Short mmCIF file of C-alpha atoms in Angstrom, two decimals:
data_model
loop_
_atom_site.label_atom_id
_atom_site.label_comp_id
_atom_site.label_asym_id
_atom_site.label_seq_id
_atom_site.Cartn_x
_atom_site.Cartn_y
_atom_site.Cartn_z
CA MET A 17 98.40 114.40 72.26
CA GLN A 18 98.30 115.99 75.68
CA LEU A 19 99.29 113.70 78.55
CA LEU A 20 96.67 114.09 81.26
CA ASN A 21 96.91 113.35 84.97
CA ALA A 22 94.50 111.04 86.81
CA SER A 23 92.29 113.91 87.94
CA GLN A 24 91.97 115.28 84.41
CA ILE A 25 91.09 111.84 83.04
CA ARG A 26 88.31 111.52 85.62
CA GLU A 27 87.09 114.94 84.49
CA TRP A 28 87.22 113.68 80.90
CA ASP A 29 84.99 110.77 81.89
CA GLN A 30 82.49 113.15 83.48
CA TYR A 31 82.63 115.51 80.51
CA THR A 32 81.81 112.62 78.18
CA ILE A 33 78.99 111.45 80.44
CA GLN A 34 77.44 114.92 80.36
CA GLN A 35 78.07 115.78 76.70
CA GLU A 36 77.15 112.54 74.96
CA PRO A 37 75.17 111.91 77.15
CA ILE A 38 75.93 108.43 78.48
CA SER A 39 75.57 106.88 81.92
CA SER A 40 78.74 106.10 83.84
CA VAL A 41 77.90 102.39 83.96
CA ASN A 42 77.45 102.32 80.16
CA LEU A 43 80.76 104.12 79.72
CA MET A 44 82.25 101.38 81.90
CA GLU A 45 80.61 98.82 79.60
CA ARG A 46 82.26 100.50 76.64
CA ALA A 47 85.66 100.26 78.34
CA ALA A 48 85.08 96.61 79.24
CA SER A 49 84.09 95.83 75.65
CA ALA A 50 87.33 97.39 74.37
CA CYS A 51 89.30 95.24 76.82
CA VAL A 52 87.47 92.07 75.79
CA ASP A 53 88.10 92.79 72.11
CA TRP A 54 91.83 93.11 72.84
CA ILE A 55 91.86 90.01 75.07
CA TRP A 56 90.06 87.89 72.48
CA GLU A 57 92.45 89.04 69.74
CA HIS A 58 95.56 88.20 71.76
CA PHE A 59 94.47 85.32 73.99
CA PRO A 60 91.65 83.42 72.28
CA GLY A 61 90.49 80.26 74.01
CA GLN A 62 92.23 81.01 77.32
CA SER A 63 90.64 80.87 80.77
CA PHE A 64 90.80 83.82 83.15
CA ASP A 65 91.00 84.52 86.86
CA ILE A 66 89.81 88.08 87.48
CA PHE A 67 90.66 89.80 90.79
CA CYS A 68 88.35 92.73 91.52
CA GLY A 69 88.34 95.43 94.15
CA THR A 70 85.09 97.16 95.01
CA GLY A 71 85.72 100.46 93.23
CA ASN A 72 85.27 101.37 89.59
CA ASN A 73 88.33 99.37 88.54
CA GLY A 74 86.67 96.35 90.07
CA GLY A 75 83.51 97.29 88.18
CA ASP A 76 85.56 97.16 84.96
CA GLY A 77 86.73 93.69 85.95
CA LEU A 78 83.18 92.46 86.64
CA ALA A 79 81.96 93.79 83.27
CA ILE A 80 84.90 92.11 81.51
CA ALA A 81 84.07 88.84 83.29
CA ARG A 82 80.44 88.95 82.19
CA LEU A 83 81.29 89.73 78.56
CA LEU A 84 83.83 86.91 78.47
CA MET A 85 81.35 84.49 80.01
CA LEU A 86 78.77 85.41 77.37
CA MET A 87 81.40 84.30 74.84
CA ARG A 88 81.49 80.92 76.66
CA ILE A 89 84.98 81.59 78.00
CA SER A 90 85.90 80.08 81.37
CA VAL A 91 86.12 82.84 83.99
CA LYS A 92 86.54 82.83 87.76
CA VAL A 93 85.99 86.08 89.66
CA TYR A 94 87.58 86.86 93.02
CA ILE A 95 86.27 89.90 94.90
CA VAL A 96 88.65 91.37 97.46
CA ASN A 97 87.32 93.16 100.57
CA ALA A 98 83.74 92.52 99.47
CA ALA A 99 82.41 93.86 102.77
CA GLY A 100 84.03 97.24 102.14
CA LYS A 101 82.50 100.31 100.57
CA ALA A 102 81.54 99.66 96.95
CA SER A 103 81.04 102.13 94.11
CA GLY A 104 77.64 102.32 92.48
CA ASP A 105 78.89 101.04 89.14
CA PHE A 106 80.65 98.14 90.86
CA SER A 107 77.40 97.17 92.56
CA THR A 108 75.44 97.38 89.31
CA ASN A 109 77.96 95.19 87.50
CA LEU A 110 78.02 92.71 90.35
CA GLU A 111 74.25 92.24 90.08
CA ARG A 112 74.56 91.85 86.30
CA LEU A 113 77.29 89.23 86.74
CA LYS A 114 75.30 87.29 89.33
CA ALA A 115 72.40 87.14 86.87
CA THR A 116 74.65 85.61 84.21
CA PRO A 117 74.25 81.80 83.99
CA GLY A 118 77.31 79.94 85.29
CA ALA A 119 78.82 82.92 87.10
CA ASN A 120 81.72 81.75 89.32
CA ILE A 121 82.28 84.34 92.07
CA THR A 122 84.36 83.98 95.24
CA GLU A 123 84.58 86.64 97.94
CA LEU A 124 88.12 86.65 99.22
CA ASN A 125 88.88 87.25 102.88
CA PRO A 126 91.50 85.87 105.28
CA GLY A 127 89.30 82.79 105.75
CA THR A 128 89.12 81.94 102.03
CA PHE A 129 92.74 82.73 101.29
CA PRO A 130 95.27 81.60 100.10
CA LEU A 131 93.90 80.12 96.90
CA THR A 132 95.01 77.09 94.98
CA PRO A 133 96.27 78.79 91.82
CA ASP A 134 95.16 77.70 88.35
CA GLN A 135 98.44 77.58 86.44
CA SER A 136 96.70 77.67 83.06
CA ALA A 137 94.57 80.78 83.64
CA ILE A 138 95.50 84.33 82.70
CA ILE A 139 95.13 86.64 85.68
CA ILE A 140 93.34 89.96 85.17
CA ASP A 141 94.13 92.63 87.74
CA ALA A 142 91.10 94.87 88.39
CA LEU A 143 91.83 95.56 92.05
CA LEU A 144 92.55 99.28 92.18
CA GLY A 145 93.60 100.79 88.83
CA THR A 146 94.11 104.55 89.16
CA GLY A 147 92.00 104.66 92.31
CA ILE A 148 94.92 104.75 94.76
CA ASN A 149 97.28 107.46 95.93
CA ARG A 150 98.94 105.63 98.81
CA PRO A 151 100.82 102.34 99.31
CA ILE A 152 98.79 99.11 99.32
CA GLU A 153 98.48 97.62 102.77
CA GLY A 154 96.70 94.82 104.63
CA PHE A 155 94.82 92.01 102.95
CA THR A 156 94.89 93.63 99.51
CA GLY A 157 98.68 93.71 99.77
CA LYS A 158 98.67 89.96 100.42
CA ILE A 159 96.58 89.42 97.28
CA VAL A 160 99.07 91.47 95.23
CA ASP A 161 101.95 89.48 96.67
CA PHE A 162 100.12 86.23 95.87
CA ILE A 163 99.54 87.24 92.23
CA ASN A 164 103.16 88.29 91.79
CA HIS A 165 104.37 84.89 92.98
CA GLN A 166 102.38 83.00 90.34
CA SER A 167 103.78 82.00 86.96
CA ASN A 168 100.58 83.07 85.18
CA LYS A 169 100.51 85.89 82.65
CA VAL A 170 98.94 89.02 84.14
CA ILE A 171 96.85 91.69 82.41
CA ALA A 172 96.30 94.92 84.37
CA ILE A 173 93.24 97.04 83.67
CA ASP A 174 94.00 100.78 83.32
CA MET A 175 96.98 100.68 85.75
CA PRO A 176 98.71 97.85 87.61
CA SER A 177 97.27 97.96 91.12
CA GLY A 178 99.57 99.86 93.45
CA LEU A 179 101.28 101.80 90.66
CA GLN A 180 100.44 105.48 90.94
CA SER A 181 99.62 107.42 87.81
CA ASP A 182 101.33 110.72 88.46
CA THR A 183 103.91 110.28 91.22
CA TYR A 184 106.59 107.92 92.44
CA SER A 185 104.99 104.84 93.97
CA GLY A 186 107.70 104.16 96.53
CA ASN A 187 108.48 100.78 98.06
CA THR A 188 105.13 99.03 98.15
CA ASN A 189 103.33 96.04 96.74
CA ILE A 190 102.59 96.59 93.04
CA ILE A 191 101.14 94.15 90.54
CA GLU A 192 103.75 93.01 88.04
CA ALA A 193 101.79 92.81 84.79
CA ASN A 194 102.81 91.46 81.41
CA HIS A 195 100.30 93.75 79.71
CA THR A 196 98.51 96.92 80.79
CA LEU A 197 95.29 97.92 79.02
CA THR A 198 94.95 101.61 79.76
CA PHE A 199 92.07 103.80 78.64
CA GLN A 200 92.22 106.59 76.04
CA ASN A 201 95.48 108.18 77.15
CA PHE A 202 98.92 107.23 78.44
CA LYS A 203 99.48 107.87 82.13
CA LEU A 204 102.73 109.47 83.30
CA GLY A 205 103.57 106.43 85.43
CA LEU A 206 103.43 104.23 82.32
CA LEU A 207 106.28 106.22 80.72
CA MET A 208 108.78 105.91 83.55
CA PRO A 209 111.64 103.42 82.93
CA GLY A 210 111.76 102.43 86.60
CA ASN A 211 108.13 101.26 86.40
CA ALA A 212 108.64 98.98 83.39
CA ARG A 213 108.73 95.82 85.51
CA TYR A 214 105.18 96.58 86.64
CA PHE A 215 103.37 97.64 83.47
CA GLY A 216 104.96 95.35 80.85
CA GLU A 217 103.62 96.18 77.39
CA VAL A 218 101.19 99.10 77.40
CA HIS A 219 98.17 99.16 75.09
CA VAL A 220 96.08 102.34 74.90
CA LEU A 221 92.44 101.48 74.19
CA ASP A 222 90.09 104.05 72.67
CA ILE A 223 86.86 104.06 74.68
CA GLY A 224 85.30 107.00 72.87
CA LEU A 225 85.85 109.81 75.39
CA ALA A 226 84.70 113.13 73.94
CA PRO A 227 87.65 114.72 72.07
CA ALA A 228 86.28 118.22 72.65
CA TYR A 229 87.40 117.96 76.28
CA LEU A 230 91.02 118.30 75.19
CA THR A 231 90.33 121.87 74.04
CA THR A 232 89.26 122.83 77.56
CA VAL A 233 92.33 121.66 79.46
CA GLU A 234 96.07 122.31 79.52
CA SER A 235 98.75 119.79 80.32
CA ARG A 236 102.38 120.11 81.31
CA TYR A 237 103.27 117.11 79.16
CA GLU A 238 102.61 116.00 75.61
CA LEU A 239 103.29 112.89 73.54
CA THR A 240 105.24 113.37 70.31
CA GLU A 241 103.09 111.65 67.73
CA LYS A 242 102.78 111.87 63.95
CA ALA A 243 100.18 114.64 64.11
CA LEU A 244 102.55 116.85 66.09
CA PHE A 245 105.46 116.13 63.74
CA ASP A 246 103.29 116.89 60.70
CA SER A 247 102.20 120.20 62.24
CA PHE A 248 105.88 121.25 62.51
CA TYR A 249 107.15 119.92 59.19
CA LYS A 250 107.79 122.44 56.38
CA PRO A 251 107.54 120.92 52.87
CA ARG A 252 110.17 122.04 50.38
CA SER A 253 109.37 124.56 47.70
CA ASN A 254 109.87 123.43 44.10
CA TYR A 255 112.17 126.41 43.60
CA ALA A 256 114.32 125.86 46.69
CA HIS A 257 118.10 125.48 46.51
CA LYS A 258 120.69 124.18 48.96
CA GLY A 259 121.20 127.61 50.43
CA ASN A 260 117.63 127.55 51.72
CA PHE A 261 118.36 124.63 54.02
CA GLY A 262 121.30 125.92 55.97
CA HIS A 263 124.95 125.10 56.47
CA ALA A 264 125.64 122.84 59.44
CA LEU A 265 128.98 122.28 61.13
CA VAL A 266 129.65 118.98 62.91
CA ILE A 267 132.63 119.07 65.30
CA ALA A 268 133.40 115.47 66.15
CA GLY A 269 135.86 112.60 66.20
CA SER A 270 139.31 111.72 67.53
CA TYR A 271 141.83 108.99 66.83
CA GLY A 272 139.98 105.66 67.08
CA LYS A 273 136.57 107.34 67.26
CA MET A 274 136.11 108.66 63.76
CA GLY A 275 133.03 106.50 63.42
CA ALA A 276 131.13 108.94 65.65
CA ALA A 277 132.03 111.80 63.32
CA VAL A 278 130.98 109.81 60.25
CA LEU A 279 127.62 108.82 61.76
CA SER A 280 126.79 112.35 62.94
CA THR A 281 127.74 113.90 59.62
CA LYS A 282 125.80 111.37 57.54
CA ALA A 283 122.73 111.78 59.73
CA CYS A 284 122.98 115.55 59.43
CA LEU A 285 122.97 115.24 55.64
CA ARG A 286 120.08 112.75 55.67
CA SER A 287 118.00 115.05 57.88
CA GLY A 288 117.94 117.59 55.07
CA ALA A 289 120.66 120.16 55.75
CA GLY A 290 121.66 121.96 52.56
CA LEU A 291 125.39 121.91 53.31
CA VAL A 292 127.37 120.08 55.98
CA THR A 293 130.96 120.60 57.03
CA ALA A 294 132.75 118.22 59.38
CA HIS A 295 135.58 119.50 61.57
CA VAL A 296 137.72 116.46 62.37
CA PRO A 297 141.30 115.62 63.44
CA GLY A 298 143.91 115.92 60.71
CA THR A 299 144.21 112.18 60.16
CA GLY A 300 140.43 111.89 59.92
CA ILE A 301 140.11 113.80 56.65
CA ASN A 302 140.63 110.76 54.42
CA ILE A 303 138.10 108.76 56.44
CA MET A 304 135.47 111.47 56.15
CA GLN A 305 135.97 112.16 52.45
CA THR A 306 135.93 108.46 51.65
CA THR A 307 132.85 107.55 53.70
CA THR A 308 130.88 110.79 53.35
CA PRO A 309 131.81 112.54 50.09
CA GLU A 310 128.73 114.78 50.25
CA ALA A 311 130.22 116.65 53.24
CA MET A 312 132.96 119.24 53.23
CA CYS A 313 135.80 118.89 55.74
CA LYS A 314 137.90 121.07 57.98
CA ALA A 315 141.12 119.52 59.24
CA ASP A 316 142.16 120.31 62.78
CA PRO A 317 145.83 121.31 63.21
CA HIS A 318 146.26 118.32 65.54
CA ALA A 319 146.50 114.95 63.82
CA GLU A 320 144.56 112.93 66.41
CA LEU A 321 142.43 115.41 68.36
CA ILE A 322 140.16 118.39 67.90
CA THR A 323 142.01 121.34 69.40
CA ARG A 324 141.48 124.60 67.49
CA ILE A 325 139.04 126.36 65.22
CA GLU A 326 140.82 128.84 62.98
CA TYR A 327 137.85 130.14 60.99
CA PRO A 328 134.75 132.18 61.91
CA LEU A 329 131.79 130.23 63.31
CA LYS A 330 129.16 132.86 62.63
CA GLY A 331 128.64 131.68 59.06
CA TYR A 332 127.15 128.36 60.11
CA SER A 333 123.41 127.98 60.57
CA ALA A 334 123.85 125.33 63.28
CA ILE A 335 126.69 123.55 65.05
CA GLY A 336 126.67 120.10 66.59
CA ILE A 337 129.60 119.29 68.83
CA GLY A 338 130.76 116.37 70.94
CA PRO A 339 130.49 112.90 69.36
CA GLY A 340 133.71 110.95 69.80
CA MET A 341 135.91 114.01 70.31
CA GLY A 342 137.37 113.01 73.70
CA THR A 343 138.00 115.12 76.77
CA GLN A 344 141.67 116.07 76.43
CA PRO A 345 142.64 119.51 77.83
CA ALA A 346 143.08 121.01 74.35
CA THR A 347 139.65 119.71 73.32
CA GLN A 348 138.14 121.20 76.46
CA LYS A 349 139.57 124.59 75.51
CA LEU A 350 138.03 124.24 72.05
CA LEU A 351 134.61 123.61 73.59
CA GLN A 352 135.00 126.65 75.83
CA TYR A 353 135.87 128.71 72.75
CA ALA A 354 132.80 127.46 70.87
CA LEU A 355 130.51 128.21 73.82
CA SER A 356 131.90 131.73 74.09
CA SER A 357 132.20 132.55 70.39
CA TYR A 358 128.99 131.26 68.83
CA ASN A 359 125.92 133.28 69.74
CA GLN A 360 123.35 130.92 68.21
CA PRO A 361 121.99 127.64 69.60
CA LEU A 362 124.38 124.70 69.69
CA VAL A 363 123.69 120.96 69.83
CA LEU A 364 125.85 119.47 72.60
CA ASP A 365 126.26 115.72 73.01
CA ALA A 366 128.57 112.98 74.26
CA ASP A 367 132.06 114.27 75.11
CA ALA A 368 130.86 117.87 75.05
CA LEU A 369 128.60 116.91 77.97
CA ASN A 370 131.40 115.00 79.69
CA ILE A 371 133.56 118.12 79.49
CA LEU A 372 130.74 120.26 80.87
CA SER A 373 130.32 117.86 83.80
CA GLU A 374 133.98 118.53 84.69
CA ASN A 375 133.56 122.30 84.23
CA LYS A 376 130.07 123.02 85.52
CA THR A 377 130.52 126.78 85.54
CA TRP A 378 130.65 126.53 81.75
CA LEU A 379 126.97 125.55 81.77
CA ASN A 380 126.28 129.27 82.08
CA LEU A 381 128.20 129.87 78.83
CA ILE A 382 125.87 127.70 76.75
CA PRO A 383 124.10 129.92 74.20
CA GLU A 384 120.40 130.41 74.88
CA ASN A 385 118.08 127.83 73.27
CA SER A 386 120.89 125.34 72.74
CA ILE A 387 120.03 121.64 72.80
CA ILE A 388 121.84 119.19 75.09
CA THR A 389 121.26 115.46 74.66
CA PRO A 390 122.37 113.49 77.75
CA HIS A 391 121.63 109.86 78.51
CA PRO A 392 120.70 109.24 82.18
CA LYS A 393 124.31 108.85 83.42
CA GLU A 394 125.43 111.99 81.62
CA PHE A 395 122.41 113.79 83.04
CA SER A 396 123.35 112.72 86.58
CA ARG A 397 126.93 113.88 86.14
CA LEU A 398 125.66 117.28 85.01
CA PHE A 399 122.81 117.87 87.45
CA GLY A 400 123.12 115.31 90.28
CA GLU A 401 121.64 111.86 90.82
CA PRO A 402 117.84 112.07 91.09
CA PHE A 403 115.96 109.91 93.57
CA ASN A 404 113.61 108.47 90.93
CA ASP A 405 112.38 108.93 87.36
CA PHE A 406 109.72 111.48 88.32
CA GLU A 407 112.36 113.60 90.03
CA ARG A 408 114.61 113.28 86.97
CA ILE A 409 112.04 114.85 84.64
CA GLU A 410 111.33 117.57 87.22
CA VAL A 411 115.05 118.38 87.40
CA ALA A 412 115.23 118.38 83.59
CA LEU A 413 112.43 120.93 83.38
CA GLU A 414 113.95 123.05 86.14
CA GLN A 415 117.41 123.06 84.54
CA ALA A 416 116.01 123.71 81.07
CA ALA A 417 114.25 126.79 82.45
CA ARG A 418 117.28 127.92 84.48
CA LEU A 419 119.79 127.56 81.64
CA LYS A 420 117.28 128.55 78.93
CA VAL A 421 118.07 125.42 76.93
CA ILE A 422 116.30 122.33 75.63
CA ILE A 423 117.28 119.08 77.37
CA VAL A 424 116.81 115.83 75.45
CA LEU A 425 116.94 113.13 78.11
CA LYS A 426 117.57 110.00 76.07
CA GLY A 427 115.91 106.67 76.80
CA HIS A 428 113.14 104.36 75.61
CA ARG A 429 110.62 107.18 76.04
CA THR A 430 113.01 110.06 75.41
CA PHE A 431 111.91 113.15 77.33
CA ILE A 432 112.37 116.62 75.83
CA ALA A 433 112.34 119.37 78.46
CA THR A 434 111.83 122.84 77.02
CA SER A 435 112.72 126.13 78.67
CA SER A 436 109.04 127.13 78.65
CA GLY A 437 108.32 124.45 81.27
CA LYS A 438 106.60 121.99 78.94
CA GLY A 439 107.86 118.45 78.44
CA TYR A 440 107.41 115.98 75.59
CA PHE A 441 107.63 112.18 75.70
CA ASN A 442 108.61 110.52 72.45
CA THR A 443 106.50 107.63 71.15
CA THR A 444 108.83 106.14 68.52
CA GLY A 445 111.86 103.89 68.88
CA ASN A 446 112.74 100.46 70.21
CA ALA A 447 115.30 98.53 72.23
CA GLY A 448 117.38 97.80 69.13
CA MET A 449 118.51 101.43 69.22
CA ALA A 450 120.50 100.70 72.38
CA THR A 451 123.62 100.29 70.27
CA GLY A 452 126.86 102.21 69.88
CA GLY A 453 126.55 105.26 67.64
CA SER A 454 122.79 105.69 67.95
CA GLY A 455 123.24 108.88 69.96
CA ASP A 456 125.69 110.24 67.36
CA VAL A 457 122.99 109.77 64.72
CA LEU A 458 120.51 111.73 66.86
CA THR A 459 123.00 114.59 67.21
CA GLY A 460 123.34 114.79 63.45
CA ILE A 461 119.60 114.72 62.83
CA ILE A 462 118.88 117.50 65.32
CA THR A 463 121.77 119.62 64.01
CA GLY A 464 120.48 119.24 60.46
CA LEU A 465 116.95 120.27 61.41
CA LEU A 466 118.27 123.25 63.37
CA ALA A 467 120.32 124.32 60.35
CA GLN A 468 117.17 124.29 58.20
CA GLY A 469 115.55 126.96 60.34
CA TYR A 470 113.34 124.97 62.68
CA THR A 471 113.18 126.47 66.15
CA PRO A 472 115.40 124.66 68.66
CA ALA A 473 112.40 123.15 70.47
CA LYS A 474 110.89 121.90 67.21
CA ALA A 475 114.26 120.63 65.98
CA ALA A 476 114.66 118.62 69.19
CA ILE A 477 111.13 117.21 69.17
CA MET A 478 111.19 116.39 65.45
CA GLY A 479 114.72 115.02 65.62
CA VAL A 480 113.91 112.61 68.43
CA TYR A 481 110.72 111.51 66.67
CA LEU A 482 112.50 110.96 63.33
CA HIS A 483 115.37 109.13 65.03
CA GLY A 484 112.94 106.73 66.70
CA LEU A 485 110.85 106.30 63.56
CA ALA A 486 113.96 105.42 61.56
CA GLY A 487 114.97 103.04 64.33
CA ASP A 488 111.61 101.31 64.03
CA GLY A 489 112.15 101.00 60.29
CA ALA A 490 115.61 99.53 60.82
CA ALA A 491 114.27 97.05 63.39
CA ALA A 492 111.59 95.93 60.94
CA LEU A 493 114.27 95.20 58.34
CA TYR A 494 117.02 93.67 60.44
CA GLY A 495 115.54 92.86 63.85
CA MET A 496 116.34 94.65 67.10
CA ASP A 497 119.27 92.37 67.91
CA ALA A 498 121.03 92.79 64.57
CA MET A 499 120.46 96.46 63.73
CA ILE A 500 123.30 98.96 64.05
CA ALA A 501 123.46 102.76 64.13
CA GLY A 502 124.17 103.03 60.41
CA ASP A 503 120.92 101.22 59.71
CA ILE A 504 119.05 104.09 61.39
CA ILE A 505 120.59 106.54 58.91
CA GLU A 506 119.69 104.28 56.00
CA ALA A 507 116.10 104.08 57.22
CA LEU A 508 115.82 107.87 57.15
CA LYS A 509 115.70 107.57 53.34
CA THR A 510 112.17 106.23 53.31
CA ILE A 511 110.48 108.27 56.07
CA HIS A 512 109.25 111.26 54.09
CA ASN A 513 107.87 108.96 51.42
CA SER A 514 105.79 106.94 53.91
#
């Protein structure tokens, strides 16, 4: 699904209002009803303190309050800056709430603040939502600070107040929510790791915005979901043979780090490559042939390192290089040789990236459409330390275009920057994948997909999605604390049957 900015989502609201047709206040009612359904499912029988601004986010909060009260749930409503300018839908919902028997409404101002907090109530933040593009100041800032100092659980409606949808929010007061109920579509700010302390768990609620709008608009970003994966996936012909699915070469491992080579090679096989060869140090041959008999092996002349390739590379459909191979001078020369000698896309990870960070002029040797897979620290060593997460994805897109490569910036919401200027945020995966060897598995998966003839961009997007999906399967079996990288490979077995 396309990832829209705040302006486009407002346009989507208006499009729905015109096309359905539906009034804006009834669309707000629909959104409030979706929130109440979620709240009742997750927090039945709780009481709520709802803090409302006077814009449309506040209108959402008032509608939620009324619907909860009609369910005989205890609700207290606090309106902030009630004397300020109010939106029409806020005013309509305020009148509806006042007409509801038992309505408990307090207008907050410096004279009625601070409050005596109700420790048992769940706080609902409906102060500002997406309706802010500057830091919170003044009395509203004091309210935010007050909420953040309570021990109550906090639910933010659409966006935590103070957190901007599309840009870095800076140093300002921002609601720290346990849950964020956002409408119809993820917001960019809800995908940034640095914002996680503010948005907590994100839940996207379908409020029935007209899907036809998505055909009228373009977005720079997209979410990698099952529908996108399915649109890329090529089912196998009944008459296919192993030669139809490519021959991948995995260059990996060194003394004490043969596990990285094993994981990458196994993952490459499990991703569907027809043939896989592993180039490993001389003493690693027995390890590879014992643990991964399905792969062929090439022994490096050096017993403990990868130092030389003495066979032509052009016969391989795809090459993945880097996991566990170290950064010794001889290994650096091997990488330089591979960059210069192979004229098809490579998959570069781990120590290949560490070597590139020490030899940045070699970045210009990377074959066009290659895939590099840095984690944030590797990314910073390659391209400089960004000021914030938004700048990091901008730099990724700029460098992908400059180098004509695909950059897979690994993390909870892995970001794939393509050379065309479009970026993709992955939607699969979990914190259990933050374990040694997980990145080696991803390298193998992407290399295997590339070998099968998927374009580099599709191989990267599909590989990241599959990696996360398998990680979710492993977490379901073993738990996030107990799962290890090998479990991700094992979970790949069941994906295409699900």
